[in-house]
Amino acid sequence: MANLVPSPSDLPDPSPAVDSTLHSTIDAATLDVICALVDTVLPGIRVSTSEAETDGHANQDIETRESLVISRAEFDALYADARKNRSQFPSKAEFAEFLAEKPADNGDVVNSVCRTIEGSGPKQAKEMFFIAWLLSSRIGSFIFTGSFTPFQRQSLASRQRVFKSWNASYFSMKRQLSKAFLMLAQRPYLQYSTLYAKTIGFTPVPPHYVKTTSYPFEFVQFDSSRPDVLHTDIVIVGSGPGGGVCAKVLSEAGYDVTVVDKGFYYPSQNFPMSQAQGEHHLFENQGAVMSTSSKVTCIAGSCWGGGGTINWSVSLRTQDYVRREWAEGDKLPFYSSKDYDACMDTVWEAIGATTDYDKGPRGPILLEGAHKLGYKAEYLALNTGHDKTHYCGRCHLGCGSNSKQGPMTNPIIGTNLHIHPVGLVIGRFDKEIIPWEGPIMSSIMTSLENQDGSGHGIKVEPSCSLPFTAFIGLPWYPGTAHRMNLAKLPTLAPSPTI
């Protein structure tokens, strides 16, 4: 598609600033450890200024450095590798500046790390801050690193060796710690670093953006100084596609329906937000909700419209074998009835699910590969209401095109929650894919979805991926490898497996 640039008057309206308030008291030593962990995950990489820094004896002295040091020849090789298959790429000086950047020098990155820890829940936050404090002590450092030198005082090379050992540790706590800090360090860096955005050619506003006006919702404003009482027939908790369809059907049947949602409302004129603003305003705990064991991380939305505001548009009908399991195994015959077919048809029509849209670069790639392997694959239906130009690639930062047809504390909520694990596979191509542009998802491979005859398996869906979502689950590598993987995002195609 043509690379259109929106005029300044046609940009999204400003969104509220990110609330950077920290409610925990973090001592200096603990903060130093957090900064050291962040820079261990994404170290600065400096080009040597003399032969002495990179001769055969220099590596022994790397223990005293706070940045990785590479030779001019190594830098030239990295630059050539990073710019391969790119139509546009920064100059060598700009690329060197990107490599040298240390995330912990950015106050927004460090603040975001601390806020995410703080928002993970009282128990998890207390444990994470306590471990960071332990690492700042001689005894605690010995327990976790094998060295009596406090973690923040260890050399970068030593810290990277420790972090790599945590990845493969026999002890689950160390594995979880490495996984947690990889996510904590990487996500805000990819959101806030302007040098990284310039390196990959990412712009906050999609090139095909056109401002639209959303439906003028009216909300009841309550007086916070006293309780208010509302009389209604039905209360629906959650304003997403499920709650929205239920509210429509019940209100048309004559019931007085009240929809409540913990999230805030933002009109489409504010969308898409920046990565940092979108994660803060539209997701629960900046999109990182951890289980009490820290073994599971969920990306949970929290905004008016729910998944209809920030979901990936995909509309999948319930498979026959799943309906059969519910009907026969769970004794719920409704799911095998024609009435359920009618319900799905009603939802399909209400949300505007269609396959009539521009498929973008990633959808055809999956179909081509699947067909070569003899696998079944097809284009996905998206709830874009026949908008063939829905191409922005920013759906999880709020739908600015207004094309998607989306619409408390209680012991009942969450009692039947089941979490389906999601993996991520990333394909690398010898051409630009630009994974943050195009339809959010447009194809699916289903040949592996029923491995045991009972519906257990995976689907593969190449997704539109913003920088802060593209590398979730990507293994960490020491040295220059991890940062180089980040720099190659324009030629990558991340595909969730669900």
CSV table of C-alpha atoms in Angstrom, one decimal:
chain,number,residue,atom,x,y,z
A,1,MET,CA,0.0,0.0,0.0
A,2,ALA,CA,1.1,3.6,-0.5
A,3,ASN,CA,3.1,5.1,2.3
A,4,LEU,CA,0.8,7.9,3.3
A,5,VAL,CA,1.8,10.4,5.9
A,6,PRO,CA,-1.1,12.0,8.0
A,7,SER,CA,-1.1,15.8,8.3
A,8,PRO,CA,-0.6,17.3,11.7
A,9,SER,CA,-4.3,18.3,11.8
A,10,ASP,CA,-5.3,14.7,11.2
A,11,LEU,CA,-3.4,13.1,14.1
A,12,PRO,CA,-5.0,11.4,17.1
A,13,ASP,CA,-6.1,13.7,19.9
A,14,PRO,CA,-3.7,13.8,22.9
A,15,SER,CA,-4.3,11.1,25.4
A,16,PRO,CA,-3.8,11.5,29.2
A,17,ALA,CA,-0.2,11.3,30.3
A,18,VAL,CA,1.1,8.1,31.9
A,19,ASP,CA,0.7,8.2,35.7
A,20,SER,CA,4.2,7.6,36.9
A,21,THR,CA,3.4,7.7,40.6
A,22,LEU,CA,5.1,4.9,42.7
A,23,HIS,CA,3.3,3.9,45.8
A,24,SER,CA,6.1,1.7,47.2
A,25,THR,CA,9.2,3.0,49.0
A,26,ILE,CA,12.2,1.6,47.1
A,27,ASP,CA,15.6,2.1,48.8
A,28,ALA,CA,18.6,3.1,46.7
A,29,ALA,CA,20.3,-0.3,46.8
A,30,THR,CA,17.2,-2.1,45.6
A,31,LEU,CA,16.8,0.4,42.8
A,32,ASP,CA,20.5,0.0,41.8
A,33,VAL,CA,19.9,-3.8,41.5
A,34,ILE,CA,16.8,-3.2,39.3
A,35,CYS,CA,18.8,-0.9,37.1
A,36,ALA,CA,21.7,-3.4,36.9
A,37,LEU,CA,19.2,-6.1,35.9
A,38,VAL,CA,17.7,-3.9,33.2
A,39,ASP,CA,21.1,-3.2,31.7
A,40,THR,CA,22.1,-6.8,32.0
A,41,VAL,CA,19.2,-7.8,29.8
A,42,LEU,CA,19.9,-5.0,27.2
A,43,PRO,CA,23.5,-3.9,27.7
A,44,GLY,CA,25.0,-0.9,25.9
A,45,ILE,CA,27.3,-1.9,23.1
A,46,ARG,CA,30.2,0.6,22.5
A,47,VAL,CA,32.5,0.6,19.5
A,48,SER,CA,36.2,0.6,20.7
A,49,THR,CA,38.2,3.8,20.2
A,50,SER,CA,41.6,2.0,20.3
A,51,GLU,CA,43.2,-1.3,19.4
A,52,ALA,CA,44.1,-1.9,23.1
A,53,GLU,CA,40.4,-2.2,24.0
A,54,THR,CA,39.8,-5.1,21.6
A,55,ASP,CA,43.2,-6.9,21.3
A,56,GLY,CA,43.7,-10.4,22.5
A,57,HIS,CA,44.2,-9.4,26.1
A,58,ALA,CA,41.3,-6.9,26.3
A,59,ASN,CA,38.6,-9.5,27.0
A,60,GLN,CA,40.2,-10.2,30.3
A,61,ASP,CA,39.6,-6.6,31.3
A,62,ILE,CA,36.0,-6.5,30.2
A,63,GLU,CA,35.1,-7.4,33.9
A,64,THR,CA,35.5,-3.7,34.7
A,65,ARG,CA,33.4,-2.3,32.0
A,66,GLU,CA,29.7,-1.3,32.1
A,67,SER,CA,29.2,-1.6,28.4
A,68,LEU,CA,30.1,-4.3,25.9
A,69,VAL,CA,33.0,-3.2,23.7
A,70,ILE,CA,33.3,-4.3,20.1
A,71,SER,CA,35.9,-3.6,17.4
A,72,ARG,CA,35.2,-1.4,14.4
A,73,ALA,CA,35.2,-4.5,12.2
A,74,GLU,CA,32.6,-6.2,14.5
A,75,PHE,CA,30.5,-3.1,14.4
A,76,ASP,CA,30.7,-3.0,10.6
A,77,ALA,CA,29.5,-6.6,10.4
A,78,LEU,CA,26.6,-5.9,12.8
A,79,TYR,CA,25.6,-2.9,10.8
A,80,ALA,CA,25.6,-4.8,7.5
A,81,ASP,CA,23.6,-7.6,9.1
A,82,ALA,CA,21.0,-5.3,10.6
A,83,ARG,CA,20.4,-3.3,7.4
A,84,LYS,CA,20.2,-6.4,5.2
A,85,ASN,CA,16.8,-6.6,3.3
A,86,ARG,CA,15.8,-3.1,4.6
A,87,SER,CA,14.6,-0.5,2.2
A,88,GLN,CA,15.7,2.3,4.5
A,89,PHE,CA,18.1,2.2,7.5
A,90,PRO,CA,19.8,4.7,9.8
A,91,SER,CA,23.4,5.9,9.2
A,92,LYS,CA,26.3,4.2,10.9
A,93,ALA,CA,26.5,7.0,13.5
A,94,GLU,CA,22.8,6.6,14.4
A,95,PHE,CA,23.1,2.8,14.6
A,96,ALA,CA,26.1,3.2,16.9
A,97,GLU,CA,24.0,5.5,19.1
A,98,PHE,CA,21.2,2.8,19.3
A,99,LEU,CA,23.7,0.1,20.2
A,100,ALA,CA,25.3,2.2,22.9
A,101,GLU,CA,22.0,3.1,24.6
A,102,LYS,CA,21.6,1.8,28.1
A,103,PRO,CA,17.9,1.4,29.1
A,104,ALA,CA,18.5,2.1,32.8
A,105,ASP,CA,19.7,5.6,31.8
A,106,ASN,CA,16.1,6.3,30.8
A,107,GLY,CA,14.0,7.3,33.8
A,108,ASP,CA,10.7,6.3,32.1
A,109,VAL,CA,12.0,2.8,31.5
A,110,VAL,CA,13.1,2.3,35.2
A,111,ASN,CA,9.8,3.9,36.5
A,112,SER,CA,7.8,1.5,34.2
A,113,VAL,CA,9.7,-1.5,35.5
A,114,CYS,CA,8.9,-0.5,39.1
A,115,ARG,CA,5.3,0.3,38.4
A,116,THR,CA,4.8,-3.1,36.7
A,117,ILE,CA,6.3,-4.9,39.7
A,118,GLU,CA,4.2,-2.8,42.1
A,119,GLY,CA,1.0,-3.5,40.1
A,120,SER,CA,1.6,-7.3,40.0
A,121,GLY,CA,-0.2,-7.7,43.4
A,122,PRO,CA,0.9,-7.2,47.0
A,123,LYS,CA,2.4,-10.7,47.4
A,124,GLN,CA,4.3,-10.7,44.1
A,125,ALA,CA,5.5,-7.1,44.4
A,126,LYS,CA,6.8,-7.7,47.9
A,127,GLU,CA,8.7,-10.8,46.8
A,128,MET,CA,10.2,-9.2,43.7
A,129,PHE,CA,11.4,-6.1,45.6
A,130,PHE,CA,12.7,-8.3,48.4
A,131,ILE,CA,14.7,-10.4,45.9
A,132,ALA,CA,16.2,-7.3,44.4
A,133,TRP,CA,17.1,-6.1,47.9
A,134,LEU,CA,18.7,-9.5,48.7
A,135,LEU,CA,20.8,-9.2,45.5
A,136,SER,CA,22.2,-5.9,46.8
A,137,SER,CA,23.6,-7.7,49.9
A,138,ARG,CA,26.7,-9.9,50.1
A,139,ILE,CA,24.8,-13.0,51.4
A,140,GLY,CA,21.9,-12.6,49.1
A,141,SER,CA,24.2,-12.1,46.1
A,142,PHE,CA,26.0,-15.3,47.0
A,143,ILE,CA,22.8,-17.3,47.2
A,144,PHE,CA,21.7,-16.1,43.7
A,145,THR,CA,25.0,-15.6,41.9
A,146,GLY,CA,27.6,-17.6,43.7
A,147,SER,CA,29.6,-14.4,44.4
A,148,PHE,CA,29.7,-12.3,47.6
A,149,THR,CA,30.0,-9.1,45.5
A,150,PRO,CA,26.6,-7.4,45.5
A,151,PHE,CA,24.9,-7.9,42.1
A,152,GLN,CA,24.9,-4.2,41.2
A,153,ARG,CA,28.6,-4.0,41.7
A,154,GLN,CA,29.5,-7.0,39.6
A,155,SER,CA,30.8,-6.4,36.1
A,156,LEU,CA,28.5,-6.6,33.1
A,157,ALA,CA,30.1,-9.8,31.9
A,158,SER,CA,29.6,-11.4,35.3
A,159,ARG,CA,26.0,-10.3,35.5
A,160,GLN,CA,25.3,-11.7,32.0
A,161,ARG,CA,26.8,-15.0,33.0
A,162,VAL,CA,24.6,-15.1,36.0
A,163,PHE,CA,21.5,-14.1,34.1
A,164,LYS,CA,22.2,-16.8,31.5
A,165,SER,CA,22.6,-19.4,34.3
A,166,TRP,CA,19.2,-18.4,35.8
A,167,ASN,CA,17.6,-19.3,32.4
A,168,ALA,CA,18.7,-22.9,32.7
A,169,SER,CA,18.7,-23.2,36.5
A,170,TYR,CA,17.4,-26.3,38.3
A,171,PHE,CA,15.7,-24.0,40.7
A,172,SER,CA,12.4,-22.7,39.4
A,173,MET,CA,12.7,-19.4,41.3
A,174,LYS,CA,15.8,-18.4,39.3
A,175,ARG,CA,14.1,-19.4,36.0
A,176,GLN,CA,11.1,-17.3,36.9
A,177,LEU,CA,13.3,-14.4,38.0
A,178,SER,CA,15.1,-14.4,34.6
A,179,LYS,CA,11.8,-14.6,32.7
A,180,ALA,CA,10.3,-11.8,34.8
A,181,PHE,CA,13.1,-9.4,34.4
A,182,LEU,CA,13.5,-10.1,30.7
A,183,MET,CA,9.9,-9.0,30.2
A,184,LEU,CA,10.2,-6.1,32.7
A,185,ALA,CA,13.3,-4.7,31.1
A,186,GLN,CA,12.4,-5.3,27.4
A,187,ARG,CA,8.8,-4.0,27.2
A,188,PRO,CA,9.4,-0.5,28.5
A,189,TYR,CA,12.6,-0.1,26.5
A,190,LEU,CA,10.8,-1.0,23.3
A,191,GLN,CA,8.1,1.5,24.2
A,192,TYR,CA,10.2,4.5,25.2
A,193,SER,CA,13.4,4.3,23.2
A,194,THR,CA,13.2,6.8,20.3
A,195,LEU,CA,16.6,5.4,19.0
A,196,TYR,CA,15.1,1.9,18.7
A,197,ALA,CA,12.0,3.3,16.9
A,198,LYS,CA,14.2,5.1,14.5
A,199,THR,CA,16.4,2.0,13.9
A,200,ILE,CA,13.4,-0.2,12.8
A,201,GLY,CA,11.4,2.6,11.2
A,202,PHE,CA,8.5,2.5,13.6
A,203,THR,CA,6.2,5.6,13.8
A,204,PRO,CA,3.6,6.1,16.6
A,205,VAL,CA,0.9,7.0,14.1
A,206,PRO,CA,0.3,4.5,11.3
A,207,PRO,CA,1.0,5.9,7.8
A,208,HIS,CA,-2.6,5.2,6.6
A,209,TYR,CA,-4.2,6.9,9.6
A,210,VAL,CA,-7.5,8.8,9.2
A,211,LYS,CA,-9.2,10.3,12.2
A,212,THR,CA,-12.8,9.2,12.9
A,213,THR,CA,-15.4,10.1,15.5
A,214,SER,CA,-16.8,7.4,17.8
A,215,TYR,CA,-20.3,6.9,19.2
A,216,PRO,CA,-21.1,9.6,21.8
A,217,PHE,CA,-21.6,7.4,24.8
A,218,GLU,CA,-23.3,9.0,27.9
A,219,PHE,CA,-22.2,7.9,31.3
A,220,VAL,CA,-23.7,8.3,34.7
A,221,GLN,CA,-21.5,10.4,37.0
A,222,PHE,CA,-21.7,9.5,40.7
A,223,ASP,CA,-21.0,11.6,43.7
A,224,SER,CA,-18.1,10.0,45.4
A,225,SER,CA,-18.9,11.4,48.8
A,226,ARG,CA,-22.0,9.2,49.2
A,227,PRO,CA,-23.3,5.9,47.9
A,228,ASP,CA,-25.8,5.9,45.0
A,229,VAL,CA,-28.6,3.4,44.4
A,230,LEU,CA,-29.7,2.3,40.9
A,231,HIS,CA,-32.7,0.2,40.1
A,232,THR,CA,-32.2,-2.2,37.1
A,233,ASP,CA,-33.4,-5.5,35.9
A,234,ILE,CA,-30.0,-6.9,34.8
A,235,VAL,CA,-26.4,-5.9,35.6
A,236,ILE,CA,-23.8,-7.0,33.0
A,237,VAL,CA,-20.2,-6.9,34.2
A,238,GLY,CA,-17.9,-6.1,31.3
A,239,SER,CA,-18.5,-4.0,28.2
A,240,GLY,CA,-16.7,-6.2,25.7
A,241,PRO,CA,-18.2,-8.1,22.7
A,242,GLY,CA,-19.8,-10.7,25.0
A,243,GLY,CA,-21.4,-8.1,27.4
A,244,GLY,CA,-22.2,-5.8,24.5
A,245,VAL,CA,-24.2,-8.4,22.5
A,246,CYS,CA,-26.0,-9.6,25.7
A,247,ALA,CA,-26.9,-6.0,26.6
A,248,LYS,CA,-28.3,-5.4,23.1
A,249,VAL,CA,-30.4,-8.6,23.0
A,250,LEU,CA,-31.8,-8.1,26.6
A,251,SER,CA,-32.5,-4.4,26.1
A,252,GLU,CA,-34.4,-5.0,22.9
A,253,ALA,CA,-36.4,-7.6,24.8
A,254,GLY,CA,-37.6,-4.9,27.1
A,255,TYR,CA,-35.3,-5.3,30.1
A,256,ASP,CA,-33.7,-2.4,31.9
A,257,VAL,CA,-30.0,-3.2,31.5
A,258,THR,CA,-27.0,-1.7,33.3
A,259,VAL,CA,-23.5,-2.3,32.0
A,260,VAL,CA,-20.6,-1.8,34.4
A,261,ASP,CA,-16.9,-1.8,33.6
A,262,LYS,CA,-13.8,-1.1,35.7
A,263,GLY,CA,-12.0,0.5,32.7
A,264,PHE,CA,-12.1,4.0,31.5
A,265,TYR,CA,-13.6,5.2,28.3
A,266,TYR,CA,-11.5,6.8,25.5
A,267,PRO,CA,-13.1,8.0,22.2
A,268,SER,CA,-11.7,6.8,18.9
A,269,GLN,CA,-10.2,10.2,18.4
A,270,ASN,CA,-7.6,9.3,20.9
A,271,PHE,CA,-6.6,6.1,19.1
A,272,PRO,CA,-4.1,4.8,18.4
A,273,MET,CA,-2.3,5.8,21.6
A,274,SER,CA,1.4,5.5,21.9
A,275,GLN,CA,2.8,2.2,23.0
A,276,ALA,CA,3.4,3.5,26.5
A,277,GLN,CA,0.1,5.3,26.8
A,278,GLY,CA,-1.9,2.4,25.4
A,279,GLU,CA,-0.3,-0.2,27.7
A,280,HIS,CA,-1.0,2.1,30.7
A,281,HIS,CA,-4.5,3.2,29.9
A,282,LEU,CA,-6.0,0.2,28.1
A,283,PHE,CA,-4.5,-2.8,29.9
A,284,GLU,CA,-4.5,-4.3,33.3
A,285,ASN,CA,-1.2,-3.5,35.1
A,286,GLN,CA,0.4,-2.3,31.8
A,287,GLY,CA,-0.5,-5.6,30.1
A,288,ALA,CA,1.4,-7.8,32.5
A,289,VAL,CA,-0.7,-9.7,35.0
A,290,MET,CA,1.2,-12.5,36.7
A,291,SER,CA,-0.2,-15.5,38.6
A,292,THR,CA,0.6,-15.7,42.3
A,293,SER,CA,3.4,-18.3,41.4
A,294,SER,CA,4.8,-15.9,38.8
A,295,LYS,CA,4.8,-18.9,36.4
A,296,VAL,CA,2.0,-17.4,34.1
A,297,THR,CA,1.8,-14.0,32.6
A,298,CYS,CA,-1.4,-12.8,31.1
A,299,ILE,CA,-2.1,-9.9,28.8
A,300,ALA,CA,-5.4,-8.5,30.1
A,301,GLY,CA,-7.3,-5.6,28.8
A,302,SER,CA,-9.0,-3.0,31.1
A,303,CYS,CA,-11.0,-0.4,29.2
A,304,TRP,CA,-14.5,0.5,28.1
A,305,GLY,CA,-15.4,-1.8,25.2
A,306,GLY,CA,-13.1,-4.5,26.5
A,307,GLY,CA,-11.8,-6.7,23.7
A,308,GLY,CA,-13.9,-4.7,21.2
A,309,THR,CA,-11.6,-1.8,21.8
A,310,ILE,CA,-8.2,-3.5,21.8
A,311,ASN,CA,-8.6,-7.0,20.6
A,312,TRP,CA,-7.1,-8.4,17.4
A,313,SER,CA,-10.4,-8.5,15.5
A,314,VAL,CA,-10.3,-12.2,14.9
A,315,SER,CA,-13.7,-14.0,14.8
A,316,LEU,CA,-13.6,-17.8,15.0
A,317,ARG,CA,-16.7,-20.0,15.1
A,318,THR,CA,-16.7,-22.7,17.8
A,319,GLN,CA,-15.5,-25.9,16.2
A,320,ASP,CA,-17.7,-29.0,16.0
A,321,TYR,CA,-15.5,-31.1,18.2
A,322,VAL,CA,-15.5,-28.4,20.9
A,323,ARG,CA,-19.3,-28.1,20.8
A,324,ARG,CA,-19.6,-31.9,21.0
A,325,GLU,CA,-17.4,-31.9,24.1
A,326,TRP,CA,-19.5,-29.3,25.8
A,327,ALA,CA,-22.8,-30.9,24.8
A,328,GLU,CA,-21.8,-34.5,25.6
A,329,GLY,CA,-19.0,-34.3,28.1
A,330,ASP,CA,-20.4,-31.3,30.1
A,331,LYS,CA,-24.1,-32.2,29.6
A,332,LEU,CA,-24.9,-29.0,27.9
A,333,PRO,CA,-27.0,-30.0,24.9
A,334,PHE,CA,-27.7,-26.4,23.9
A,335,TYR,CA,-24.2,-26.2,22.2
A,336,SER,CA,-25.1,-29.0,19.7
A,337,SER,CA,-28.4,-27.4,18.8
A,338,LYS,CA,-29.5,-25.3,15.9
A,339,ASP,CA,-30.3,-22.5,18.4
A,340,TYR,CA,-26.6,-22.2,19.1
A,341,ASP,CA,-26.0,-22.0,15.4
A,342,ALA,CA,-28.5,-19.1,15.3
A,343,CYS,CA,-26.7,-17.4,18.2
A,344,MET,CA,-23.4,-17.5,16.4
A,345,ASP,CA,-25.0,-16.1,13.3
A,346,THR,CA,-26.5,-13.3,15.3
A,347,VAL,CA,-23.1,-12.4,16.9
A,348,TRP,CA,-21.4,-12.7,13.5
A,349,GLU,CA,-23.8,-10.2,12.0
A,350,ALA,CA,-23.7,-7.9,15.0
A,351,ILE,CA,-19.9,-7.6,15.0
A,352,GLY,CA,-19.5,-7.4,11.2
A,353,ALA,CA,-17.3,-10.4,10.8
A,354,THR,CA,-16.0,-10.7,7.2
A,355,THR,CA,-13.1,-12.0,5.1
A,356,ASP,CA,-13.5,-9.2,2.6
A,357,TYR,CA,-10.5,-7.0,3.4
A,358,ASP,CA,-6.9,-6.3,2.4
A,359,LYS,CA,-4.9,-9.4,3.7
A,360,GLY,CA,-1.6,-7.6,4.0
A,361,PRO,CA,1.8,-9.4,3.7
A,362,ARG,CA,1.7,-11.9,6.6
A,363,GLY,CA,-1.6,-13.7,5.8
A,364,PRO,CA,-0.6,-15.0,2.4
A,365,ILE,CA,2.8,-16.1,3.7
A,366,LEU,CA,1.2,-18.5,6.2
A,367,LEU,CA,-1.2,-19.8,3.5
A,368,GLU,CA,1.7,-20.4,1.1
A,369,GLY,CA,3.8,-22.2,3.6
A,370,ALA,CA,0.9,-24.3,4.9
A,371,HIS,CA,-0.1,-25.4,1.4
A,372,LYS,CA,3.5,-26.4,0.6
A,373,LEU,CA,3.4,-28.7,3.7
A,374,GLY,CA,0.0,-30.0,2.9
A,375,TYR,CA,-1.6,-28.3,6.0
A,376,LYS,CA,-5.0,-26.7,6.1
A,377,ALA,CA,-5.0,-22.9,6.3
A,378,GLU,CA,-7.5,-20.2,5.4
A,379,TYR,CA,-8.1,-16.5,5.8
A,380,LEU,CA,-9.7,-15.3,9.0
A,381,ALA,CA,-12.9,-13.4,9.4
A,382,LEU,CA,-12.3,-10.0,11.1
A,383,ASN,CA,-14.9,-7.9,12.8
A,384,THR,CA,-14.2,-4.8,10.7
A,385,GLY,CA,-17.7,-4.5,9.1
A,386,HIS,CA,-16.5,-4.8,5.4
A,387,ASP,CA,-13.9,-2.0,5.8
A,388,LYS,CA,-11.5,-3.2,3.2
A,389,THR,CA,-8.9,-0.5,4.1
A,390,HIS,CA,-8.6,-1.5,7.8
A,391,TYR,CA,-4.8,-1.6,7.6
A,392,CYS,CA,-3.5,0.4,10.6
A,393,GLY,CA,-1.8,-2.4,12.6
A,394,ARG,CA,-2.4,-0.7,15.9
A,395,CYS,CA,-5.6,-2.5,17.1
A,396,HIS,CA,-4.2,-3.3,20.5
A,397,LEU,CA,-3.5,0.5,21.1
A,398,GLY,CA,-7.1,1.4,20.4
A,399,CYS,CA,-9.0,1.3,17.1
A,400,GLY,CA,-8.7,4.8,15.6
A,401,SER,CA,-10.5,3.8,12.4
A,402,ASN,CA,-13.7,3.0,14.2
A,403,SER,CA,-14.1,0.0,12.0
A,404,LYS,CA,-14.2,-2.8,14.6
A,405,GLN,CA,-17.8,-3.5,15.6
A,406,GLY,CA,-17.2,-3.8,19.3
A,407,PRO,CA,-19.3,-2.4,21.8
A,408,MET,CA,-15.9,-4.9,40.8
A,409,THR,CA,-15.2,-7.4,43.2
A,410,ASN,CA,-17.5,-10.4,43.3
A,411,PRO,CA,-16.9,-14.0,44.3
A,412,ILE,CA,-18.6,-15.2,41.1
A,413,ILE,CA,-16.3,-13.3,38.7
A,414,GLY,CA,-13.3,-15.5,37.7
A,415,THR,CA,-14.6,-18.7,39.3
A,416,ASN,CA,-14.8,-20.5,36.0
A,417,LEU,CA,-11.7,-18.9,34.4
A,418,HIS,CA,-9.6,-21.2,32.4
A,419,ILE,CA,-6.3,-20.0,30.8
A,420,HIS,CA,-5.2,-21.4,27.5
A,421,PRO,CA,-1.4,-21.2,27.0
A,422,VAL,CA,0.0,-19.3,24.1
A,423,GLY,CA,3.4,-19.8,22.5
A,424,LEU,CA,5.1,-17.5,20.0
A,425,VAL,CA,7.1,-18.6,16.9
A,426,ILE,CA,9.0,-16.0,14.8
A,427,GLY,CA,9.8,-16.4,11.2
A,428,ARG,CA,12.7,-14.4,9.7
A,429,PHE,CA,12.5,-13.5,6.0
A,430,ASP,CA,14.8,-12.1,3.3
A,431,LYS,CA,12.5,-9.2,2.7
A,432,GLU,CA,10.7,-6.6,4.8
A,433,ILE,CA,7.5,-7.8,6.5
A,434,ILE,CA,6.9,-4.7,8.7
A,435,PRO,CA,4.9,-6.7,11.3
A,436,TRP,CA,3.2,-3.6,12.8
A,437,GLU,CA,1.4,-2.7,9.6
A,438,GLY,CA,-1.6,-4.3,7.8
A,439,PRO,CA,-4.6,-6.1,9.2
A,440,ILE,CA,-4.1,-7.3,12.7
A,441,MET,CA,-4.5,-11.0,11.7
A,442,SER,CA,-5.6,-12.4,8.4
A,443,SER,CA,-4.9,-16.1,8.2
A,444,ILE,CA,-4.9,-19.3,10.3
A,445,MET,CA,-3.3,-22.7,10.0
A,446,THR,CA,-5.6,-25.4,11.6
A,447,SER,CA,-4.0,-28.8,10.7
A,448,LEU,CA,-2.5,-29.2,14.1
A,449,GLU,CA,-5.5,-28.1,16.2
A,450,ASN,CA,-6.9,-31.6,17.0
A,451,GLN,CA,-3.9,-33.8,17.8
A,452,ASP,CA,-5.6,-36.4,20.0
A,453,GLY,CA,-9.1,-36.5,18.6
A,454,SER,CA,-10.5,-34.6,21.5
A,455,GLY,CA,-9.7,-31.1,20.2
A,456,HIS,CA,-6.3,-30.6,21.9
A,457,GLY,CA,-3.7,-29.0,19.7
A,458,ILE,CA,-2.6,-25.6,18.3
A,459,LYS,CA,-3.6,-23.0,15.7
A,460,VAL,CA,-1.0,-20.8,14.1
A,461,GLU,CA,-2.0,-17.2,13.4
A,462,PRO,CA,0.6,-14.6,12.1
A,463,SER,CA,-0.2,-11.5,14.0
A,464,CYS,CA,0.4,-7.8,13.6
A,465,SER,CA,3.0,-7.0,16.2
A,466,LEU,CA,4.1,-3.7,17.7
A,467,PRO,CA,7.6,-3.7,19.1
A,468,PHE,CA,6.6,-4.2,22.7
A,469,THR,CA,4.5,-7.2,21.9
A,470,ALA,CA,6.6,-8.8,19.2
A,471,PHE,CA,9.3,-10.4,21.4
A,472,ILE,CA,7.1,-11.8,24.2
A,473,GLY,CA,8.6,-15.2,24.9
A,474,LEU,CA,11.7,-14.7,22.7
A,475,PRO,CA,14.7,-16.4,24.3
A,476,TRP,CA,17.4,-14.2,25.7
A,477,TYR,CA,21.0,-14.3,24.4
A,478,PRO,CA,24.0,-12.6,25.9
A,479,GLY,CA,26.4,-10.2,24.2
A,480,THR,CA,25.2,-8.5,21.1
A,481,ALA,CA,22.8,-11.2,19.9
A,482,HIS,CA,19.6,-10.1,21.7
A,483,ARG,CA,19.8,-6.4,20.7
A,484,MET,CA,20.5,-7.5,17.1
A,485,ASN,CA,17.3,-9.6,17.2
A,486,LEU,CA,15.4,-6.6,18.2
A,487,ALA,CA,16.9,-4.5,15.4
A,488,LYS,CA,15.7,-7.0,12.8
A,489,LEU,CA,12.0,-6.7,13.7
A,490,PRO,CA,11.1,-5.3,10.2
A,491,THR,CA,12.0,-8.6,8.6
A,492,LEU,CA,10.3,-10.8,11.2
A,493,ALA,CA,6.8,-12.3,11.3
A,494,PRO,CA,5.7,-13.3,14.8
A,495,SER,CA,3.0,-15.9,14.9
A,496,PRO,CA,1.1,-16.8,18.2
A,497,THR,CA,0.3,-20.5,18.5
A,498,ILE,CA,-2.9,-21.0,20.5
